mmCIF file of C-alpha atoms in Angstrom:
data_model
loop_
_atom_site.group_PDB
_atom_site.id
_atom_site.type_symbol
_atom_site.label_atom_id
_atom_site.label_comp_id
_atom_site.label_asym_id
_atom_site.label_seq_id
_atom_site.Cartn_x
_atom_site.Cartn_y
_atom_site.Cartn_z
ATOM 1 C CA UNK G 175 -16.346 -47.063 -73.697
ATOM 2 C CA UNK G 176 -17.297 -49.889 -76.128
ATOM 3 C CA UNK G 177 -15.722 -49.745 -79.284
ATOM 4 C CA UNK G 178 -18.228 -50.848 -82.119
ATOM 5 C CA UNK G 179 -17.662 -51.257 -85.687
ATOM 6 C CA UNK G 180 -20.024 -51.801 -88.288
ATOM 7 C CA UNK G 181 -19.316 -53.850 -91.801
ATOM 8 C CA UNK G 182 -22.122 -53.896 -94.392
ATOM 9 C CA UNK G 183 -20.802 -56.438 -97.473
ATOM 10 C CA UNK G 184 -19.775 -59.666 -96.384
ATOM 11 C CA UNK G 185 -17.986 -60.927 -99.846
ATOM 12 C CA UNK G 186 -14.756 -61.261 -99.889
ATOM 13 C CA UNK G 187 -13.463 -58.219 -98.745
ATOM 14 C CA UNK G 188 -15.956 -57.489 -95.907
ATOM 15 C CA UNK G 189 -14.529 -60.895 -94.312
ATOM 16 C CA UNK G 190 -11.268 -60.476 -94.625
ATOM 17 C CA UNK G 191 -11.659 -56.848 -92.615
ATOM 18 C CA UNK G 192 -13.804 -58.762 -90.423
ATOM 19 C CA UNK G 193 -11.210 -61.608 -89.609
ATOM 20 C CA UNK G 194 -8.817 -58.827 -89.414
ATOM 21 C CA UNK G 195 -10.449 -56.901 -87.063
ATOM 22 C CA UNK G 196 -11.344 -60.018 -84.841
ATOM 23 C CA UNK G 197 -8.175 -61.778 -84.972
ATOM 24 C CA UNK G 198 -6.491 -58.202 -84.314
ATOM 25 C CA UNK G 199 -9.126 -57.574 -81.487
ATOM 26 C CA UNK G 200 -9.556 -54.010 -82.996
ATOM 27 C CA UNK G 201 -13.359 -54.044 -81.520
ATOM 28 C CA UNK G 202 -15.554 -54.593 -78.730
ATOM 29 C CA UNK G 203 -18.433 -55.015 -80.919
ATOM 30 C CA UNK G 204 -18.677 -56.336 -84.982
ATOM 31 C CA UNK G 205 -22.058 -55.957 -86.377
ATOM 32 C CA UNK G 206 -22.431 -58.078 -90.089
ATOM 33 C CA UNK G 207 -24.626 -57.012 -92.467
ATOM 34 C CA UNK G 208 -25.569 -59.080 -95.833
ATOM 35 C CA UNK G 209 -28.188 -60.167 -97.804
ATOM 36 C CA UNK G 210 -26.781 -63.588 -97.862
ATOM 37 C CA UNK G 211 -27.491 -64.835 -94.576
ATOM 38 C CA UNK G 212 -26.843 -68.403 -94.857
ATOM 39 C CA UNK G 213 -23.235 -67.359 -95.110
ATOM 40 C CA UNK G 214 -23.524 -64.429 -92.849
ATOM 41 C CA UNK G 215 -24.972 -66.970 -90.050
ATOM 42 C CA UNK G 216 -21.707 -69.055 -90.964
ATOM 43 C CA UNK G 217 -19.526 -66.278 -90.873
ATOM 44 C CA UNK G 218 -20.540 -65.157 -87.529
ATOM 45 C CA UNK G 219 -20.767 -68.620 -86.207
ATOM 46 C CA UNK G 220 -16.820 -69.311 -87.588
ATOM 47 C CA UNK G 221 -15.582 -66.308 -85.911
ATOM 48 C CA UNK G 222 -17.091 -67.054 -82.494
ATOM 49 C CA UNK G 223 -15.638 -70.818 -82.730
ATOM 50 C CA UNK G 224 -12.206 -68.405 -83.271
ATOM 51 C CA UNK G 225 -12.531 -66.964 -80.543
ATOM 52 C CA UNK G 226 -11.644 -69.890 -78.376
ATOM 53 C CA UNK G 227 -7.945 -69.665 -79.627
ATOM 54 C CA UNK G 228 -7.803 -66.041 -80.001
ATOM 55 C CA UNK G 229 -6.211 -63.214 -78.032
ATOM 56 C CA UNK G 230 -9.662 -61.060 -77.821
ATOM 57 C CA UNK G 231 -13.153 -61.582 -77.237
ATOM 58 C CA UNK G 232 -14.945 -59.461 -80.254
ATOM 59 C CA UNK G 233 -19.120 -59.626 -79.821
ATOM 60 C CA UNK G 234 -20.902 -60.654 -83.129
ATOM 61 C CA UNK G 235 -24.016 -59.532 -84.421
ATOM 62 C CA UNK G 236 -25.663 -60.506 -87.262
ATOM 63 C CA UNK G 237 -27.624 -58.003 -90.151
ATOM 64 C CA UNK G 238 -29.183 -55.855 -87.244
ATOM 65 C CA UNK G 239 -28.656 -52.093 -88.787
ATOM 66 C CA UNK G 240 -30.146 -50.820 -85.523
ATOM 67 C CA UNK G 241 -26.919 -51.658 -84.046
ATOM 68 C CA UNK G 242 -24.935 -49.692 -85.930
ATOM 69 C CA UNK G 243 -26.461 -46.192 -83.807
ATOM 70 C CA UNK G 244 -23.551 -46.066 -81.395
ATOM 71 C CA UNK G 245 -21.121 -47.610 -83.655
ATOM 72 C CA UNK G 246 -17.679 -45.406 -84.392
ATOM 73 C CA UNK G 247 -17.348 -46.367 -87.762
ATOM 74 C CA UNK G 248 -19.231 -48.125 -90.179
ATOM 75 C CA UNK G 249 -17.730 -50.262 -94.021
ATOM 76 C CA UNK G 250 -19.766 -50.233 -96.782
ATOM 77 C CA UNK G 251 -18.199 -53.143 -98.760
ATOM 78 C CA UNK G 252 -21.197 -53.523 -100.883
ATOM 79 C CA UNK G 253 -19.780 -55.237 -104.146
ATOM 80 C CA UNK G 254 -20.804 -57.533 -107.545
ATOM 81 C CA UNK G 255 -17.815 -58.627 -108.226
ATOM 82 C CA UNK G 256 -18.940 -61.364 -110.299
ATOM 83 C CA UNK G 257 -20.336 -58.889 -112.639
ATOM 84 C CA UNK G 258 -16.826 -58.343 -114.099
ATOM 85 C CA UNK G 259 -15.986 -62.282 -115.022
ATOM 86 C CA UNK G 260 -18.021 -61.180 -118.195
ATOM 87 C CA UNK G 261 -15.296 -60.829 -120.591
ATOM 88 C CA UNK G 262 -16.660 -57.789 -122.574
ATOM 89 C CA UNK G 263 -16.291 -56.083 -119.158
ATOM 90 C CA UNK G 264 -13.201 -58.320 -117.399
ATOM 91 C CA UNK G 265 -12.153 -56.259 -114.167
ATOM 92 C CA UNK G 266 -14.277 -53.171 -115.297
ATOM 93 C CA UNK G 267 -15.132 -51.670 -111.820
ATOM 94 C CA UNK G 268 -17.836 -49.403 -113.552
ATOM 95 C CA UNK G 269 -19.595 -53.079 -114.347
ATOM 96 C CA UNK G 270 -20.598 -53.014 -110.858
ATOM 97 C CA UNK G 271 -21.975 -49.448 -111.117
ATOM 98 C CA UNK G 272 -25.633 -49.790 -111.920
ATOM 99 C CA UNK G 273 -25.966 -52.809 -109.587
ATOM 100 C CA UNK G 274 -24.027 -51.228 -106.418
ATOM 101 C CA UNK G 275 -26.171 -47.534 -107.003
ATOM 102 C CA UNK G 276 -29.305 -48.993 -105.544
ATOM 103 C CA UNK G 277 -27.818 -51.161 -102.659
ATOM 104 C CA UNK G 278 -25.475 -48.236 -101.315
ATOM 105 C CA UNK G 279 -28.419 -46.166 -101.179
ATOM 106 C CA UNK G 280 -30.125 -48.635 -99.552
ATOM 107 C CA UNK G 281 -27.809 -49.091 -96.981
ATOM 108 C CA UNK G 282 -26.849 -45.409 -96.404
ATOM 109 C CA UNK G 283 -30.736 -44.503 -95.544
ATOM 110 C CA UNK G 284 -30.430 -47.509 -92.878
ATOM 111 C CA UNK G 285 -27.448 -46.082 -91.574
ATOM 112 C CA UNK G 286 -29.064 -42.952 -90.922
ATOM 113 C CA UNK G 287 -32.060 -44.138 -89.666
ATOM 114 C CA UNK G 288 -30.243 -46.033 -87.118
ATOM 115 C CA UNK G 289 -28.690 -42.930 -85.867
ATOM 116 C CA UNK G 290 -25.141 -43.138 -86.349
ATOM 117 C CA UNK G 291 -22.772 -40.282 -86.276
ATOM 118 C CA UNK G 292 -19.355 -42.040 -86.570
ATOM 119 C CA UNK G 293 -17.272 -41.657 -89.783
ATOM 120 C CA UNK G 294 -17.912 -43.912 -93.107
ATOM 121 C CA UNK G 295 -15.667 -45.869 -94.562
ATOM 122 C CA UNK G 296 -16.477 -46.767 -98.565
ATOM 123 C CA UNK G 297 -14.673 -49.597 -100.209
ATOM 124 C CA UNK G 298 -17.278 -50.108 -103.218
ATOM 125 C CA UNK G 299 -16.805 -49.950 -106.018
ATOM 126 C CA UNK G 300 -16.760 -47.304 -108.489
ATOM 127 C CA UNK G 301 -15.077 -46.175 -104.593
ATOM 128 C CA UNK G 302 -15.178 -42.225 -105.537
ATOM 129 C CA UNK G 303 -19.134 -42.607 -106.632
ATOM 130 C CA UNK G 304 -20.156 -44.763 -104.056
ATOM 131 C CA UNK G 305 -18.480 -42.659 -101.225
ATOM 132 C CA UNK G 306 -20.756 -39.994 -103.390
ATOM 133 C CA UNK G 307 -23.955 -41.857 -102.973
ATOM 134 C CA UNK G 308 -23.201 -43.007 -99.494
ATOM 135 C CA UNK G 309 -22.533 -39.324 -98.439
ATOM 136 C CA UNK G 310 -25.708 -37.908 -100.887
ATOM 137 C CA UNK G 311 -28.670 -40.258 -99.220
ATOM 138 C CA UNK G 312 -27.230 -40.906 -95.702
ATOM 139 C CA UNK G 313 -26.849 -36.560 -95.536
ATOM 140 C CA UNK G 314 -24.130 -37.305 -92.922
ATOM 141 C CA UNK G 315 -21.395 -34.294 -93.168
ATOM 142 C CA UNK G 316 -18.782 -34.213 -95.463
ATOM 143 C CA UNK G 317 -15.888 -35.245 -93.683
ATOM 144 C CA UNK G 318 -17.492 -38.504 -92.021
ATOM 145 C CA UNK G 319 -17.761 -39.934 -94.905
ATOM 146 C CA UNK G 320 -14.804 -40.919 -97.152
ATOM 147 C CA UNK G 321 -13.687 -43.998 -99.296
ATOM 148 C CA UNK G 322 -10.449 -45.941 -99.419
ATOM 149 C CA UNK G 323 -10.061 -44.368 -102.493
ATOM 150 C CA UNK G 324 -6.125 -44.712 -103.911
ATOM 151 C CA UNK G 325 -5.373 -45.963 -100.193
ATOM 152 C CA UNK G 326 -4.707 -49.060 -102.048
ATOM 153 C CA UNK G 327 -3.072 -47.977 -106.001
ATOM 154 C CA UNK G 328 -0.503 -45.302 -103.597
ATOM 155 C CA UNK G 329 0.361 -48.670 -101.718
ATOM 156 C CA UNK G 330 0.534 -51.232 -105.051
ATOM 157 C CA UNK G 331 3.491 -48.090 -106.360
ATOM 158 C CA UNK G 332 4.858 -48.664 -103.493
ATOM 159 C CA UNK G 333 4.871 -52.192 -104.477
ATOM 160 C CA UNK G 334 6.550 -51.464 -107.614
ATOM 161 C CA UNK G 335 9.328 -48.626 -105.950
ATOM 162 C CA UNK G 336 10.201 -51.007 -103.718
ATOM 163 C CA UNK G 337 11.089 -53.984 -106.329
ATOM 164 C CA UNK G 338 13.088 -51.026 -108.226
ATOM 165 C CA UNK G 339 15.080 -50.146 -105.614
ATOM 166 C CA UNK G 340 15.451 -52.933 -103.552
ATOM 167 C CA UNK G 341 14.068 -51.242 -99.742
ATOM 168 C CA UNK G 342 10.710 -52.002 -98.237
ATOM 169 C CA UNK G 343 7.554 -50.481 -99.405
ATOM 170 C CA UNK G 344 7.222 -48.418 -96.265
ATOM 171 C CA UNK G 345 10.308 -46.606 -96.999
ATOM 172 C CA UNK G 346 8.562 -45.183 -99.791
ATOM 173 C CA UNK G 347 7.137 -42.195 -99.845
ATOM 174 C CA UNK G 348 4.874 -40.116 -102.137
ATOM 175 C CA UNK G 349 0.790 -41.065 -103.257
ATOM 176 C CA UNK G 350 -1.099 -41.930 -106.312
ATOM 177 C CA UNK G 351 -4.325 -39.677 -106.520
ATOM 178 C CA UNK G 352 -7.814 -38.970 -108.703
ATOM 179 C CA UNK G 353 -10.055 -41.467 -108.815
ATOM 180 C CA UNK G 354 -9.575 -45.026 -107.879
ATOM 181 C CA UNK G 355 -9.966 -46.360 -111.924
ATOM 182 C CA UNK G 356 -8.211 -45.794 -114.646
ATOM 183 C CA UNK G 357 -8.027 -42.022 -114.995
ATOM 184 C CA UNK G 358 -5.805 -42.175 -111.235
ATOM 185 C CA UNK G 359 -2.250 -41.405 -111.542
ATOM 186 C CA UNK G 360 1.128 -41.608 -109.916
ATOM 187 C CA UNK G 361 1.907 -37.967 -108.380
ATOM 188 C CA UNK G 362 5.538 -38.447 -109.452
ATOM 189 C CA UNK G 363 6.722 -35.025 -107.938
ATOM 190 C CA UNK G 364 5.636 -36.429 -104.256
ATOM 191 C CA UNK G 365 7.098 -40.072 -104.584
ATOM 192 C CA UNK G 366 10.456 -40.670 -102.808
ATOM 193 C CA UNK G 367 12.733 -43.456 -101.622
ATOM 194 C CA UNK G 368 16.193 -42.761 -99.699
ATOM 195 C CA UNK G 369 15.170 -39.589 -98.798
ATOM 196 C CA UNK G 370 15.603 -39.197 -103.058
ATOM 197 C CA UNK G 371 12.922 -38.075 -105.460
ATOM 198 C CA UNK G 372 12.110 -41.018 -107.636
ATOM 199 C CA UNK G 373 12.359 -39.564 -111.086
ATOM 200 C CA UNK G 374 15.638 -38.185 -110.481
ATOM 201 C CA UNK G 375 17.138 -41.405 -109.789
ATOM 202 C CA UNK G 376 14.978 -43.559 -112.199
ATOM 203 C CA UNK G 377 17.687 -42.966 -115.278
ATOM 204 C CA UNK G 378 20.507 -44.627 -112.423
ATOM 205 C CA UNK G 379 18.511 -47.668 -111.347
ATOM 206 C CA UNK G 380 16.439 -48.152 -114.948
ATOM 207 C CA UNK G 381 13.213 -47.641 -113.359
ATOM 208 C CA UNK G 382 10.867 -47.208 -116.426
ATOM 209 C CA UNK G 383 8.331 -44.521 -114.812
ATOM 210 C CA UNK G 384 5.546 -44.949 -117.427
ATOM 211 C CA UNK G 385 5.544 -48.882 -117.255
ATOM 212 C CA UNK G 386 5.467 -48.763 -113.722
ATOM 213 C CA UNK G 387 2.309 -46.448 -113.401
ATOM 214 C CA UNK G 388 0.627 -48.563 -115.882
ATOM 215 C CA UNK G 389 1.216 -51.558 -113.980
ATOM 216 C CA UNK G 390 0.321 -49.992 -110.736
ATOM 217 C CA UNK G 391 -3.147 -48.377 -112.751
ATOM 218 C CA UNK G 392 -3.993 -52.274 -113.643
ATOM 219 C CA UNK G 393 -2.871 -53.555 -110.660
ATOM 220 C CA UNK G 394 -5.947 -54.988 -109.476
ATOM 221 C CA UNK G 395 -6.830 -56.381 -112.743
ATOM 222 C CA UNK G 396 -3.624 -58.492 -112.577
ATOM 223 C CA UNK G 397 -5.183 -60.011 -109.130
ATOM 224 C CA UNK G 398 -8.456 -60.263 -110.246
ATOM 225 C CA UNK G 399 -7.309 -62.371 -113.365
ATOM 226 C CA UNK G 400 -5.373 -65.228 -111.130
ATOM 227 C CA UNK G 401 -8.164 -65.571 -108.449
ATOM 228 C CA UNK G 402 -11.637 -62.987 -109.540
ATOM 229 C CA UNK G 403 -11.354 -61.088 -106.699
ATOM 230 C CA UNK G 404 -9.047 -59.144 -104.866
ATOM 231 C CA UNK G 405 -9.454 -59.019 -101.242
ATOM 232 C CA UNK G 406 -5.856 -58.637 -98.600
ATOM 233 C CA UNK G 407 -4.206 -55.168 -99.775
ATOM 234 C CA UNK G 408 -7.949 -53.317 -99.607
ATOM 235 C CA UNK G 409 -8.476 -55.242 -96.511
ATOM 236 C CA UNK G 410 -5.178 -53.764 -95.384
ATOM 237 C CA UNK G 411 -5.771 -50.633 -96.387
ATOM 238 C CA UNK G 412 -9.062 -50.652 -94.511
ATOM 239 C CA UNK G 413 -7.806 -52.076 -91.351
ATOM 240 C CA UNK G 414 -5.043 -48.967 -91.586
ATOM 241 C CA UNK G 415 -7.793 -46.268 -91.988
ATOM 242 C CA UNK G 416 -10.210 -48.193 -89.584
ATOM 243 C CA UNK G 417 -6.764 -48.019 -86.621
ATOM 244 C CA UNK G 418 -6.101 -44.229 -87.271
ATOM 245 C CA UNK G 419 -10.206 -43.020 -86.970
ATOM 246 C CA UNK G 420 -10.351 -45.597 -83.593
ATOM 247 C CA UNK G 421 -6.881 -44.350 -82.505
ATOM 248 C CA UNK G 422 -7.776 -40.860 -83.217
ATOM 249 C CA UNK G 423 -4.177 -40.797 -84.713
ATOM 250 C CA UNK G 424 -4.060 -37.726 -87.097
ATOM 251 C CA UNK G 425 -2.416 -39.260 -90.148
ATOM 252 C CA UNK G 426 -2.151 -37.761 -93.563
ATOM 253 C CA UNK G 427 -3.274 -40.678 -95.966
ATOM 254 C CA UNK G 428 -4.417 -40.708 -99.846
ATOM 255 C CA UNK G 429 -8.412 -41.528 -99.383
ATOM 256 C CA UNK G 430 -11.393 -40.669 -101.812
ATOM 257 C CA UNK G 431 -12.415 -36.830 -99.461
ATOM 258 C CA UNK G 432 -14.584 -34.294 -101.124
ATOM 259 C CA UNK G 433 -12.935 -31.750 -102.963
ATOM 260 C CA UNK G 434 -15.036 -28.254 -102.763
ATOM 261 C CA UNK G 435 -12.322 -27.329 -105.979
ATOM 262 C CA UNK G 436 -13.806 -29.963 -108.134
ATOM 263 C CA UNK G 437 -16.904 -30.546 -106.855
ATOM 264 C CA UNK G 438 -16.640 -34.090 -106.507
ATOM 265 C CA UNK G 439 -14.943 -36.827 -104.123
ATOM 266 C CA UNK G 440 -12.088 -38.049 -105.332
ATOM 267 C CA UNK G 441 -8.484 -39.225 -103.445
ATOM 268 C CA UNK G 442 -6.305 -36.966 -102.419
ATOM 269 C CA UNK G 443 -4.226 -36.457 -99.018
ATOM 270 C CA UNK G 444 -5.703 -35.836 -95.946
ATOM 271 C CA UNK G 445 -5.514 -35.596 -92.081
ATOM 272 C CA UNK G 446 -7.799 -38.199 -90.437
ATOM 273 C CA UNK G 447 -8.877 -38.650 -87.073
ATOM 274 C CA UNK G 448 -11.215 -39.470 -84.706
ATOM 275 C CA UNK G 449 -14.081 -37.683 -86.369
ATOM 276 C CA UNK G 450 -13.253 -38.222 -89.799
ATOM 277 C CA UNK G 451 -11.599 -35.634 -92.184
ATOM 278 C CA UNK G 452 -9.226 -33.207 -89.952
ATOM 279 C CA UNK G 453 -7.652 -31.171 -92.294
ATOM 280 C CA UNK G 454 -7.065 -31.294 -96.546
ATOM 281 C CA UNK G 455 -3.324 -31.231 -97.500
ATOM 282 C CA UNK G 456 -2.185 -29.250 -99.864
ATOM 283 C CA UNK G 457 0.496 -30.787 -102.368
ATOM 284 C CA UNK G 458 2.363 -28.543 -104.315
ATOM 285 C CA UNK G 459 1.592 -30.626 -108.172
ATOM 286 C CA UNK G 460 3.545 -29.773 -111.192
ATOM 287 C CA UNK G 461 1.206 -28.213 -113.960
ATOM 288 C CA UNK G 462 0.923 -31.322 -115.673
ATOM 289 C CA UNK G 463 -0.508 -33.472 -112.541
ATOM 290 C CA UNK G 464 -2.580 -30.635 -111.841
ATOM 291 C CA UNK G 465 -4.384 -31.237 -115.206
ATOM 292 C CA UNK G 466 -4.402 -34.987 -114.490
ATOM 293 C CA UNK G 467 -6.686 -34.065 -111.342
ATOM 294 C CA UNK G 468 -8.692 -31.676 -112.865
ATOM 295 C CA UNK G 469 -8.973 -34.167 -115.650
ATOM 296 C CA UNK G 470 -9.939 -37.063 -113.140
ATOM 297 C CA UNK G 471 -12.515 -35.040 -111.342
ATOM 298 C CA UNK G 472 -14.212 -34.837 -114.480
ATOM 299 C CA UNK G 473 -14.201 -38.401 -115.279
ATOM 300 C CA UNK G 474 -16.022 -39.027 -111.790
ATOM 301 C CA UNK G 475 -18.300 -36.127 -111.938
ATOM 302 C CA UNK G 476 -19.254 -37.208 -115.383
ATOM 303 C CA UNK G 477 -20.144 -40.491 -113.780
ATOM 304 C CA UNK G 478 -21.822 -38.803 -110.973
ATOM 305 C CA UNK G 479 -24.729 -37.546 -113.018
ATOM 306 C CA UNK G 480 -25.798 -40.405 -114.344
ATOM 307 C CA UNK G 481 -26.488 -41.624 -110.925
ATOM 308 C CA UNK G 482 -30.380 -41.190 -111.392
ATOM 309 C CA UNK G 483 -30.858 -43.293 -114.384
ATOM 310 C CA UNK G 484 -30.133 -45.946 -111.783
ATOM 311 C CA UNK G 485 -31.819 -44.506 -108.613
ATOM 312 C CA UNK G 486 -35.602 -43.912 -107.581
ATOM 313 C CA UNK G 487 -35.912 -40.956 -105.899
#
């Protein structure tokens, strides 16, 4: 069976999942989708001239959405990144919101009318109201469509654990959840290292719990500020979600799922597989996180109906 992936948003974080995925020889088939074809065309050229010192053959096709029909998952990495170098909005992800409405619509009624029925991936940005958007004008179900969500802020406290404590980030355990913005937060009660709960050895190793989620909230500004963009720990993140749906491997990760609770999608741990969203985990929250989800899902549903001053219907 040919194994097809689909990546619409060819910036910089739709080709670094596309190098990944080609140098990684993760599929049979990559179909490229931009508006910018002159660089799409170069893209896909550069990857085939790869190929020559590459492990894999990958097939490349270039912005053909009729393609995408048998594909198992599709990327919408739709993004204006350049819209937050304005300094009254520096690494605002909202900035991008009333230009990314109309092209993730776009994109999500050719996806449809191609005939796809694999699962949806979402990296743009605002993530939890373009997975919203995607999900809303595509009408796919539910649980094919999600968004990296705080894939990416769980791994960046990781990040910071890890420098605390001195292991690897992967012997960390534990998620950051809400949206993927500011109103996220670090689900303290779930994160552990050594087997230990991280707040009750935080007063022995000086780890300054507060600072850290701050820095891990504005984690991607920091990025964006030394090189206006940020593009290899999404593109990780991606690559992980994109191997467990292919794999069909049944993994509980921190994506942007829709909560029937709250109404709304927004990131919190799931089961993923084959065909998209197995199972929702429950977490057992103190109060107080439980109020900063409840809070969050507010934020994004708040966000959520503003979607038609931006949209025709």
């Amino acid at each position: 069976m040919t194994r097809r992936i689909g990546i619409i948003g060819m910036g910089h974080v739709g080709s670094t999942i596309a190098h990944c995925i080609v140098h990684n020889g993760y599929a049979d088939d990559l179909v490229l989708i931009d508006k910018n074809k002159d660089k799409l065309i170069a893209d896909a050229l550069d990857f085939r001239d790869a190929q020559a010192n590459l492990d894999y053959h990958t097939n490349i096709y270039v912005n053909d959405y009729s393609a995408l029909g048998d594909a198992d998952i599709v990327i919408c990495s739709i993004g204006h990144i350049k819209a937050q170098l304005d300094p009254k909005h520096y690494g605002d992800r909202f900035v991008e919101f009333r230009l990314n409405i109309p092209e993730v619509k776009d994109a999500a009624k050719k996806v449809k009318e191609a005939g796809f029925h694999g699962v949806v991936i979402v990296i743009t940005n605002p993530c939890d109201v373009m997975t919203t958007i995607f999900q809303r004008y595509s009408e796919f179900p539910k649980h094919k469509v999600i968004g990296t969500g705080t894939m990416l802020d769980s791994a960046r406290m990781k990040r910071a654990v890890d420098e605390a404590f001195h292991v690897d980030p992967r012997s960390v355990s534990g998620y950051n959840m809400g949206e993927h913005g500011n109103s996220q937060f670090s689900a303290w009660s779930t994160i552990k290292v050594k087997d230990q709960p991280v707040v009750e050895m935080a007063e022995a190793y000086h780890f300054p719990i507060k600072k850290v989620e701050q820095s891990v909230r504005v984690g991607g500004y920091t990025v964006f500020a030394g090189k206006h963009y940020t593009n290899y720990a999404i593109a990780s993140a991606a690559c992980k979600l994109i191997n467990i749906v292919m794999n069909d491997a049944r993994t509980e990760v921190p994506v942007s799922n829709y909560r029937y609770k709250y109404d709304t999608y927004m990131s919190y741990p799931i089961i993923l597989g084959r065909n998209g969203l197995i199972e929702q985990v429950h977490i057992d929250l103190t109060d107080s996180e439980q109020q900063k989800l409840a809070d969050s899902a507010k934020f994004i549903q708040d966000k959520v109906n503003h979607i038609k001053e931006y949209v025709d219907e």
